[in-house]
CSV table of N, CA, C and O in Angstrom, one decimal:
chain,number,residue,atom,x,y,z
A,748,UNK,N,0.8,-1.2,0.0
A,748,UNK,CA,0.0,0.0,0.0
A,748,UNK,C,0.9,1.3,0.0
A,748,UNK,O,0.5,2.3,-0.6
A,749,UNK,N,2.1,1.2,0.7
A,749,UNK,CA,2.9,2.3,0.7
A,749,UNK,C,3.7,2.7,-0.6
A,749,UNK,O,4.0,3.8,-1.0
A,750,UNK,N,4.0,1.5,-1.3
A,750,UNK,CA,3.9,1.7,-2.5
A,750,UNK,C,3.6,2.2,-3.7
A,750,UNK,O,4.2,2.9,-4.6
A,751,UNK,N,2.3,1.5,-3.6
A,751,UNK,CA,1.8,2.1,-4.5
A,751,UNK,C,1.1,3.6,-4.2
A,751,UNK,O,0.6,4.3,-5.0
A,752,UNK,N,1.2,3.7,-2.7
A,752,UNK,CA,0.9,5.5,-2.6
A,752,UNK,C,2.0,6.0,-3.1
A,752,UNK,O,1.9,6.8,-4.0
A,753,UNK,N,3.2,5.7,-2.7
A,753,UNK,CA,4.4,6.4,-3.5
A,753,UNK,C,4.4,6.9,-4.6
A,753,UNK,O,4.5,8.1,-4.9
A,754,UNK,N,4.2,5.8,-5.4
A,754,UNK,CA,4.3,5.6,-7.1
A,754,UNK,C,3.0,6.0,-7.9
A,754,UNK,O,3.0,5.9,-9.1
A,755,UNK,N,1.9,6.5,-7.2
A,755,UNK,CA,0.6,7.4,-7.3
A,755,UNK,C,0.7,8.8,-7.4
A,755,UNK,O,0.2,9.7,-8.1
A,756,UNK,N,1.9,9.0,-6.1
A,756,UNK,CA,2.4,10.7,-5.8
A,756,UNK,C,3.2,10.9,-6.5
A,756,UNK,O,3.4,12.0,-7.1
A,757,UNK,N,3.8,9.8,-6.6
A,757,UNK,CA,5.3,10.3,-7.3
A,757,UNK,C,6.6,11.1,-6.3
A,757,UNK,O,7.4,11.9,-6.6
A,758,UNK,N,6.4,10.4,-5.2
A,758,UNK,CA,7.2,11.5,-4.1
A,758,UNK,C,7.3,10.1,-3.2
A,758,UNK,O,6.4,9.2,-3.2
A,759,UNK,N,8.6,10.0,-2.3
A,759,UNK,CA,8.9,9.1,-1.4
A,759,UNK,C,7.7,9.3,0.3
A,759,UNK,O,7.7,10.3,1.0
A,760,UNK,N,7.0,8.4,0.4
A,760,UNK,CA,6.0,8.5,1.4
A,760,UNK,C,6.9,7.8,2.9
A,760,UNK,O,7.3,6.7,3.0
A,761,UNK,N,6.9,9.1,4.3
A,761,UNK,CA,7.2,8.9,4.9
A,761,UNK,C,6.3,9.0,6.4
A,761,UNK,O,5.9,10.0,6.9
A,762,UNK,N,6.2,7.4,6.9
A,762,UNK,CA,5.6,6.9,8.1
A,762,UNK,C,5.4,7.9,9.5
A,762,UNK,O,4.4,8.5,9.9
A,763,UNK,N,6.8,7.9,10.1
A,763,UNK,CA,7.1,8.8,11.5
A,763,UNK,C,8.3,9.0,10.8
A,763,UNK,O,9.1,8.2,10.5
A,764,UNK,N,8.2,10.5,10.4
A,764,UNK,CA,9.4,11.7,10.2
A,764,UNK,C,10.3,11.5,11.6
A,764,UNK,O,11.5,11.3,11.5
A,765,UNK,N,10.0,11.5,12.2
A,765,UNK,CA,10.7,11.2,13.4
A,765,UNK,C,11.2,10.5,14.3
A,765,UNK,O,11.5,10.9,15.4
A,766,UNK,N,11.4,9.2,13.8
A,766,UNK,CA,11.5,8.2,13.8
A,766,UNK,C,13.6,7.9,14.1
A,766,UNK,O,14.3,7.2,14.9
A,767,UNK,N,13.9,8.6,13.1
A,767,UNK,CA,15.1,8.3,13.5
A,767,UNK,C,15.7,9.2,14.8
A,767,UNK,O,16.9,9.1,15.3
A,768,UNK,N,15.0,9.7,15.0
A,768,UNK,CA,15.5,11.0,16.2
A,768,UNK,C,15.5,10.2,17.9
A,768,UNK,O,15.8,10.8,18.9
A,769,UNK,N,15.1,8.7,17.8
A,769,UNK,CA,14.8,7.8,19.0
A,769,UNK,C,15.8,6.9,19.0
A,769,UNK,O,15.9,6.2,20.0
A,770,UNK,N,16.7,6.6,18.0
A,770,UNK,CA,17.4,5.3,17.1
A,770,UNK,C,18.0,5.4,18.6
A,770,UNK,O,18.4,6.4,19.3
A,771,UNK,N,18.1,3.7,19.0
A,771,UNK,CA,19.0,3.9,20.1
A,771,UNK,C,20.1,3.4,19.4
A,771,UNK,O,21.1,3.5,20.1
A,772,UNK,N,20.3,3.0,18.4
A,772,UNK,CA,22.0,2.8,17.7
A,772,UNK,C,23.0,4.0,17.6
A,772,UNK,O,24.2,4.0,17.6
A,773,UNK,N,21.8,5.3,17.5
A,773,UNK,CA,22.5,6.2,17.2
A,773,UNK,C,22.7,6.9,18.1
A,773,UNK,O,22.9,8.0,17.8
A,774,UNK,N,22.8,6.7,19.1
A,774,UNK,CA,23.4,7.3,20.5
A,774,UNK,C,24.5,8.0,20.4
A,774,UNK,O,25.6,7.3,20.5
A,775,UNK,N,24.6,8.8,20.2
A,775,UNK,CA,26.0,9.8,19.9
A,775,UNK,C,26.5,10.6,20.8
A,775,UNK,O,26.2,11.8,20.8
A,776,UNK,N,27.6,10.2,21.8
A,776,UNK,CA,27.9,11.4,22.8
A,776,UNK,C,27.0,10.6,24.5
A,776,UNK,O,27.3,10.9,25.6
A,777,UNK,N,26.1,9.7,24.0
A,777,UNK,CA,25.7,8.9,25.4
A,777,UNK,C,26.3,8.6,26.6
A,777,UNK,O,25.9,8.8,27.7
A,778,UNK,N,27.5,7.7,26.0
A,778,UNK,CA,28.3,7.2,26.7
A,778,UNK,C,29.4,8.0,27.8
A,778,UNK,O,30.0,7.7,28.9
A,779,UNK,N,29.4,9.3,26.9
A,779,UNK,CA,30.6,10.6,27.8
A,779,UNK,C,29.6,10.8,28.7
A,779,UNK,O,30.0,10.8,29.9
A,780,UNK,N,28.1,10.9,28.4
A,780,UNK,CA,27.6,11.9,29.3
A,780,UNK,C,27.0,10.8,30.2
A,780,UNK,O,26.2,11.2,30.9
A,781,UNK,N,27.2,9.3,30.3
A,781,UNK,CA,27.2,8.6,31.1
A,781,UNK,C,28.2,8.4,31.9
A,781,UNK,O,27.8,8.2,33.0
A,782,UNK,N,29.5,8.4,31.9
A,782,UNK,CA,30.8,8.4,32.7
A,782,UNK,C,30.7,10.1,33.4
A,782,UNK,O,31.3,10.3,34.5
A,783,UNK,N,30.2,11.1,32.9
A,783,UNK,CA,30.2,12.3,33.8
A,783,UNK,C,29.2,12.2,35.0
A,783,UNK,O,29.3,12.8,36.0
A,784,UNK,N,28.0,11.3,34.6
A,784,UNK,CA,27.1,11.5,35.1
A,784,UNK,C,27.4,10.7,36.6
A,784,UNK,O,27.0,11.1,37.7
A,785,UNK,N,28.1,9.7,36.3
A,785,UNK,CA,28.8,8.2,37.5
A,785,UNK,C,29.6,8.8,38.2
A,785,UNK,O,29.7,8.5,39.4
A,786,UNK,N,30.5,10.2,37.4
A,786,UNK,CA,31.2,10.6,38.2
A,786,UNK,C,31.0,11.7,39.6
A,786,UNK,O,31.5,11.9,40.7
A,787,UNK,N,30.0,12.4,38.8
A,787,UNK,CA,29.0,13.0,39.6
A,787,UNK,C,28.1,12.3,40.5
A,787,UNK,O,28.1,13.0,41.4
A,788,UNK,N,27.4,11.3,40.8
A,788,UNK,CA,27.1,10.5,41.3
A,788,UNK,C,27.6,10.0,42.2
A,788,UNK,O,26.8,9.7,43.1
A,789,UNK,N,29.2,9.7,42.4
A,789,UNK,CA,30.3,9.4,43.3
A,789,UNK,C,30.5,10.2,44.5
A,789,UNK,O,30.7,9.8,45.6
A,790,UNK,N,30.6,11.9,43.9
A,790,UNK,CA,30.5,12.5,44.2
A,790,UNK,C,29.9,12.8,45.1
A,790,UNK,O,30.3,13.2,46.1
A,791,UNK,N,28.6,12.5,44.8
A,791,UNK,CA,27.2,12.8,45.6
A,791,UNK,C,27.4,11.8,47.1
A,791,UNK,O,27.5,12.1,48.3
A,792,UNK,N,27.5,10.8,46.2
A,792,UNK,CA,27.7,9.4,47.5
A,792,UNK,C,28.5,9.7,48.2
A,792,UNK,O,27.9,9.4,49.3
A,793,UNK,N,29.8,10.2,48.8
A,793,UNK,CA,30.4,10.8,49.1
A,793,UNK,C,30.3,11.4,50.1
A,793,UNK,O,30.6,11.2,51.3
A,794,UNK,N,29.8,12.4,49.5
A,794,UNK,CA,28.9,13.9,49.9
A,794,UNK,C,28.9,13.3,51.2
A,794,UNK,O,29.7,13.2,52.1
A,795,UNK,N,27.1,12.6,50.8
A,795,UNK,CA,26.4,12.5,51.6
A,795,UNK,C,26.6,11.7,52.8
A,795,UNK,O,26.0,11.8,53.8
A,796,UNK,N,27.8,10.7,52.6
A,796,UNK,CA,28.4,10.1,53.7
A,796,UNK,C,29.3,11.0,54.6
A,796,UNK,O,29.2,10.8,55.8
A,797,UNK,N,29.7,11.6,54.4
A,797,UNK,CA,30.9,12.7,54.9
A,797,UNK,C,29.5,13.6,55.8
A,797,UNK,O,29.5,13.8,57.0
A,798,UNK,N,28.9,13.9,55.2
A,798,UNK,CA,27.1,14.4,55.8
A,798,UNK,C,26.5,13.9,56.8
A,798,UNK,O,26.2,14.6,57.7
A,799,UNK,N,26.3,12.6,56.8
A,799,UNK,CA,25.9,12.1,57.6
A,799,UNK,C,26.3,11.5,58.4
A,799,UNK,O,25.6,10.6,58.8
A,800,UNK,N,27.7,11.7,58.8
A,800,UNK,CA,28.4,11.2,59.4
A,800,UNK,C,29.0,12.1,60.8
A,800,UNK,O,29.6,11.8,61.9
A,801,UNK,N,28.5,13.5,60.0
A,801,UNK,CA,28.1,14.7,61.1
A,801,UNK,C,29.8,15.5,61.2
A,801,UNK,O,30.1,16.3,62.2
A,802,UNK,N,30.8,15.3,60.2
A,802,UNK,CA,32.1,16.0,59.7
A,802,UNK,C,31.4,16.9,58.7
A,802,UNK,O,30.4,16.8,58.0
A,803,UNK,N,32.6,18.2,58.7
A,803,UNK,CA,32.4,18.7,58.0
A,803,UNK,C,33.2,18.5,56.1
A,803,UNK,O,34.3,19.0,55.8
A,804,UNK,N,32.6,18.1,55.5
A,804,UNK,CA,33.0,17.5,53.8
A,804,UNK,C,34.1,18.6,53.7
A,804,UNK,O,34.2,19.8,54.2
A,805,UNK,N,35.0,18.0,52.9
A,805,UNK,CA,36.1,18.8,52.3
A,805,UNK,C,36.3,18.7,51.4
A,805,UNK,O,37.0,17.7,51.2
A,806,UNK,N,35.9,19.3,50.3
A,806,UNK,CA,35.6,19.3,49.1
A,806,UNK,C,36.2,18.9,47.9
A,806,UNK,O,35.7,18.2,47.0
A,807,UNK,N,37.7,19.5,48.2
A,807,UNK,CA,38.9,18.9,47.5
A,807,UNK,C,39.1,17.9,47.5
A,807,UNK,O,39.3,17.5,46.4
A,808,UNK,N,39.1,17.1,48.5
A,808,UNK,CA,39.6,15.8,48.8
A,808,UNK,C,38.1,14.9,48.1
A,808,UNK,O,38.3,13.9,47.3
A,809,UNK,N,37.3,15.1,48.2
A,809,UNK,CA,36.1,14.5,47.9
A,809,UNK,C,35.9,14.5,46.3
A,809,UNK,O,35.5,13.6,45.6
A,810,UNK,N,36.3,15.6,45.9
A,810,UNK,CA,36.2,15.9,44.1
A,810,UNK,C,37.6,14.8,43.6
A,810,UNK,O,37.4,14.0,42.7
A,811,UNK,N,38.5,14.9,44.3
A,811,UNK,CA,39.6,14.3,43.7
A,811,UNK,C,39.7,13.2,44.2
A,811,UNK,O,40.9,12.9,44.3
A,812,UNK,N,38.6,12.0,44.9
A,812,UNK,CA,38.4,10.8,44.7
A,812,UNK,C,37.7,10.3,44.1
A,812,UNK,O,37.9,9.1,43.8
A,813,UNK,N,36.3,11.3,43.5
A,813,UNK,CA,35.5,11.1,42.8
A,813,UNK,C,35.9,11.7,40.9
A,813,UNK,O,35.1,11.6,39.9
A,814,UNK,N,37.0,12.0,41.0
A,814,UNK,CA,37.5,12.5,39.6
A,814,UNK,C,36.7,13.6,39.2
A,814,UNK,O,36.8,13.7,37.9
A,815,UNK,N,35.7,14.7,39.9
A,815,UNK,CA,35.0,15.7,39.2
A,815,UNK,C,35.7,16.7,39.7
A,815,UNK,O,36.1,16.7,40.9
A,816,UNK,N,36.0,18.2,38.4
A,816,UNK,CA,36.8,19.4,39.2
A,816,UNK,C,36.1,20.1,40.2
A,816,UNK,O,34.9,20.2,40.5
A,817,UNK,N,37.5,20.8,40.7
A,817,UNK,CA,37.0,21.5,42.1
A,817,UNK,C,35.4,22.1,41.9
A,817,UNK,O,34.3,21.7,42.4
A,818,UNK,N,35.5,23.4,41.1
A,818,UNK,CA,34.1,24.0,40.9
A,818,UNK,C,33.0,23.0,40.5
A,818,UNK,O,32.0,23.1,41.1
A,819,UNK,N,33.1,22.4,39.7
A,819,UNK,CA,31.7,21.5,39.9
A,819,UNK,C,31.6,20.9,41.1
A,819,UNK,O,30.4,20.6,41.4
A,820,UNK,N,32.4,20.7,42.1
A,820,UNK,CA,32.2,19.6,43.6
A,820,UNK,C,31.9,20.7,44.3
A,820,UNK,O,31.4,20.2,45.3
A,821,UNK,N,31.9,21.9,44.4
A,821,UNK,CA,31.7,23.4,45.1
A,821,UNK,C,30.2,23.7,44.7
A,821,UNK,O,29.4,23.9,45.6
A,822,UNK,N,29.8,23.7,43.2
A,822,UNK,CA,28.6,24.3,42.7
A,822,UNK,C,27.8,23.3,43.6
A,822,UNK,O,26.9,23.7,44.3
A,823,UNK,N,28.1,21.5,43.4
A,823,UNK,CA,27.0,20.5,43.7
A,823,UNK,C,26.8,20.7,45.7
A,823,UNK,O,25.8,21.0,46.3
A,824,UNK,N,27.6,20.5,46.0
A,824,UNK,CA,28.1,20.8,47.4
A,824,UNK,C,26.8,22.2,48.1
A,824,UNK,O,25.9,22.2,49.0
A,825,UNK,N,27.4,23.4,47.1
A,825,UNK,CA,26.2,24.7,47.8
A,825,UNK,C,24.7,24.0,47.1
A,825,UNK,O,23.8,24.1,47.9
A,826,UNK,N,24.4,23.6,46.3
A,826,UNK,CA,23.1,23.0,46.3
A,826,UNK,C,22.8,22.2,46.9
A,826,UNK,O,21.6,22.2,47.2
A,827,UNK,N,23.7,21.0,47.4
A,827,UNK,CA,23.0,20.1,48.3
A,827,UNK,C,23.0,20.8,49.8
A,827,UNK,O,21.9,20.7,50.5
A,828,UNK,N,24.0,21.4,50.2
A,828,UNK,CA,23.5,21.7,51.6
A,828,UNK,C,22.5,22.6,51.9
A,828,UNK,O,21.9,22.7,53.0
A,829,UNK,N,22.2,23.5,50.2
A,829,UNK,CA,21.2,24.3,50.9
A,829,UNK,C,19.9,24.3,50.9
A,829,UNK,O,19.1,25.1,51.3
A,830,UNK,N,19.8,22.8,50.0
A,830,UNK,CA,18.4,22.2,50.5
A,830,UNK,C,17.5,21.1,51.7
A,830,UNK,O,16.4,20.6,51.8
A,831,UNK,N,19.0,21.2,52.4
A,831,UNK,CA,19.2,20.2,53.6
A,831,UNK,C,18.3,20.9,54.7
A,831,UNK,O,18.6,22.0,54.9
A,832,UNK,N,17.3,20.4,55.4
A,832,UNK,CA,17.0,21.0,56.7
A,832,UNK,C,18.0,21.8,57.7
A,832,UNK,O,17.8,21.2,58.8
A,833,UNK,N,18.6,22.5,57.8
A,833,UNK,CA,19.7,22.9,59.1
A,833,UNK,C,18.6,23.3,59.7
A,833,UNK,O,18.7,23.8,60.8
């Protein structure tokens, strides 16, 4: 049927135009922004043990176990504490 709509129109007939925009083959760039994301994650875990453990987190030392730089472990750090109950 698709076919022969084609070859009626005269023009290539297309299903979901958007269709390739979901391709999980074509995952491009996924995989970086999955190892940032683990590493940030680490980070977090971290954190939050250093937190609840009732020490005060040192940031440096915590960024540079978890492999994320200083200012990203600073930016994540002032957001998590400042949505913490104190």
């Amino acid at each position: 049927m698709l076919y022969t709509a084609s070859d009626i129109l005269k023009q290539e007939i297309t299903i979901n135009p958007f269709e390739s925009l979901f391709d999980p083959d074509d995952a491009e760039g996924a995989s970086g922004d999955d190892e940032q994301l683990d590493t940030i994650n680490h980070y977090l875990k971290l954190l939050m043990e250093a937190i609840n453990s009732g020490e005060e987190p040192d940031i440096k030392t915590l960024a540079d176990k978890a492999g994320v730089d200083h200012e990203t472990a600073a930016d994540i750090t002032d957001q998590v504490l400042g949505r913490l109950p104190w």
